[in-house]
Amino acid sequence: MAEQQPTFDAAKYKNAQREQWNKDGAAWRRWNPTLDRWYGEVTRKMLDLARIQPGQRILDIAAGAGEPAVSASERVGPSGYVLATDISEGIVELALQVARERGLKQIEARAMDGEKLDLPDASFDAVLCRLGLMYMPHPVTALREWRRALRPGGRVAVVVFSTPDRNSWGALPASIIRRRAQLPPPVPGQPGPFSLGAPTVLENVFSQAEFANPEVHAVQVPLRMASSAEYVRVAREAFGGFNAMMAHLPPQERESVWNEVESAMHRFDSPAGFEVPGECLVGAATK
């Protein structure tokens, strides 16, 4: 996989990501029950592939508002340890609140750049990253850092979205927003929700980072909700990337865009509720 184009400003991009999640993190947590149902199966698959055992030390990268750190902590038990990290200071604090509310003393949370870990070598048994690696400007650099932090024989397990055609929940609204906001198409090699989703891409980044025996599994993750109107409420509050794409538009125009998105997503409504296709790839490898 090629690294970024020379015109791509990774530092500016990371700052924007940090600001976005500092602003949108609380909304992400409010919708946690919906999001946890959506990602539940793929999270369990990731934890299985990480081969987490009681008493282990686990590093969670791009941990968000507490998952999968909480699920990992339940597997390692009171004798284990989970460090939840994220580039956003605000969302790290939310993760710590979740851990405290659940009485999980084995979870610690720290703000940290996933591409440059402030951690000693060979200090963790497994590294997890659910829906974070594809947003990193240099995924191979990130994986090499995670490998450094792993003990010999340690496991890395990640979740990324596959391709746009298999993820209408995101690709359809993004195409509408991109057209209405007059944004250029995404440049190949730059970070984004589907940047690691094409066949063999994830296996290749594992191999470039010198991990052994990479394996990748596709998992269907349809998003089920009450209605397309509820989907738009979630998207407006918790999917900060959509808002960032049209931040330069006047408020009235942004409202019009969301109305068009809701009309387009109405095709996924039925008497049984709203269901829109999604697919993730779960990848794992060994140091």
PDB file of C-alpha atoms in Angstrom, residues 17-33 35 64-66 86 88-95 97-98 101 233-234 236-240:
ATOM      1  CA  GLN A  17      -9.374  14.538  13.980  1.00  0.00           C
ATOM      2  CA  ARG A  18      -8.506  15.449  17.578  1.00  0.00           C
ATOM      3  CA  GLU A  19     -10.733  18.534  17.500  1.00  0.00           C
ATOM      4  CA  GLN A  20     -13.583  16.627  15.873  1.00  0.00           C
ATOM      5  CA  TRP A  21     -13.601  13.880  18.500  1.00  0.00           C
ATOM      6  CA  ASN A  22     -13.173  16.327  21.361  1.00  0.00           C
ATOM      7  CA  LYS A  23     -16.366  17.945  20.073  1.00  0.00           C
ATOM      8  CA  ASP A  24     -18.343  14.833  19.057  1.00  0.00           C
ATOM      9  CA  GLY A  25     -17.194  12.328  21.680  1.00  0.00           C
ATOM     10  CA  ALA A  26     -20.072  12.949  24.078  1.00  0.00           C
ATOM     11  CA  ALA A  27     -22.607  12.306  21.309  1.00  0.00           C
ATOM     12  CA  TRP A  28     -20.758   9.097  20.384  1.00  0.00           C
ATOM     13  CA  ARG A  29     -21.127   7.950  23.988  1.00  0.00           C
ATOM     14  CA  ARG A  30     -24.846   8.843  24.065  1.00  0.00           C
ATOM     15  CA  TRP A  31     -25.406   6.510  21.142  1.00  0.00           C
ATOM     16  CA  ASN A  32     -23.166   3.785  22.593  1.00  0.00           C
ATOM     17  CA  PRO A  33     -25.990   1.230  23.047  1.00  0.00           C
ATOM     18  CA  LEU A  35     -23.210   1.447  18.269  1.00  0.00           C
ATOM     19  CA  GLY A  64     -13.194   5.908  21.626  1.00  0.00           C
ATOM     20  CA  ALA A  65     -15.638   6.123  24.523  1.00  0.00           C
ATOM     21  CA  GLY A  66     -14.743   2.775  26.094  1.00  0.00           C
ATOM     22  CA  ASP A  86      -7.025   7.751  21.744  1.00  0.00           C
ATOM     23  CA  SER A  88      -8.669  12.839  21.568  1.00  0.00           C
ATOM     24  CA  GLU A  89      -8.217  13.920  25.196  1.00  0.00           C
ATOM     25  CA  GLY A  90     -11.961  14.433  25.570  1.00  0.00           C
ATOM     26  CA  ILE A  91     -12.987  10.979  24.411  1.00  0.00           C
ATOM     27  CA  VAL A  92     -10.270   9.347  26.567  1.00  0.00           C
ATOM     28  CA  GLU A  93     -11.868  10.991  29.592  1.00  0.00           C
ATOM     29  CA  LEU A  94     -15.243   9.543  28.539  1.00  0.00           C
ATOM     30  CA  ALA A  95     -13.677   6.066  28.314  1.00  0.00           C
ATOM     31  CA  GLN A  97     -15.752   7.506  33.077  1.00  0.00           C
ATOM     32  CA  VAL A  98     -17.268   4.360  31.563  1.00  0.00           C
ATOM     33  CA  GLU A 101     -19.022   3.491  36.302  1.00  0.00           C
ATOM     34  CA  ARG A 233     -30.185  11.639  14.126  1.00  0.00           C
ATOM     35  CA  VAL A 234     -27.302   9.274  14.893  1.00  0.00           C
ATOM     36  CA  ARG A 236     -25.760  14.074  12.655  1.00  0.00           C
ATOM     37  CA  GLU A 237     -24.651  13.638  16.258  1.00  0.00           C
ATOM     38  CA  ALA A 238     -22.101  10.821  16.225  1.00  0.00           C
ATOM     39  CA  PHE A 239     -20.626  10.574  12.709  1.00  0.00           C
ATOM     40  CA  GLY A 240     -18.431  13.626  12.929  1.00  0.00           C
TER      41      GLY A 240
END
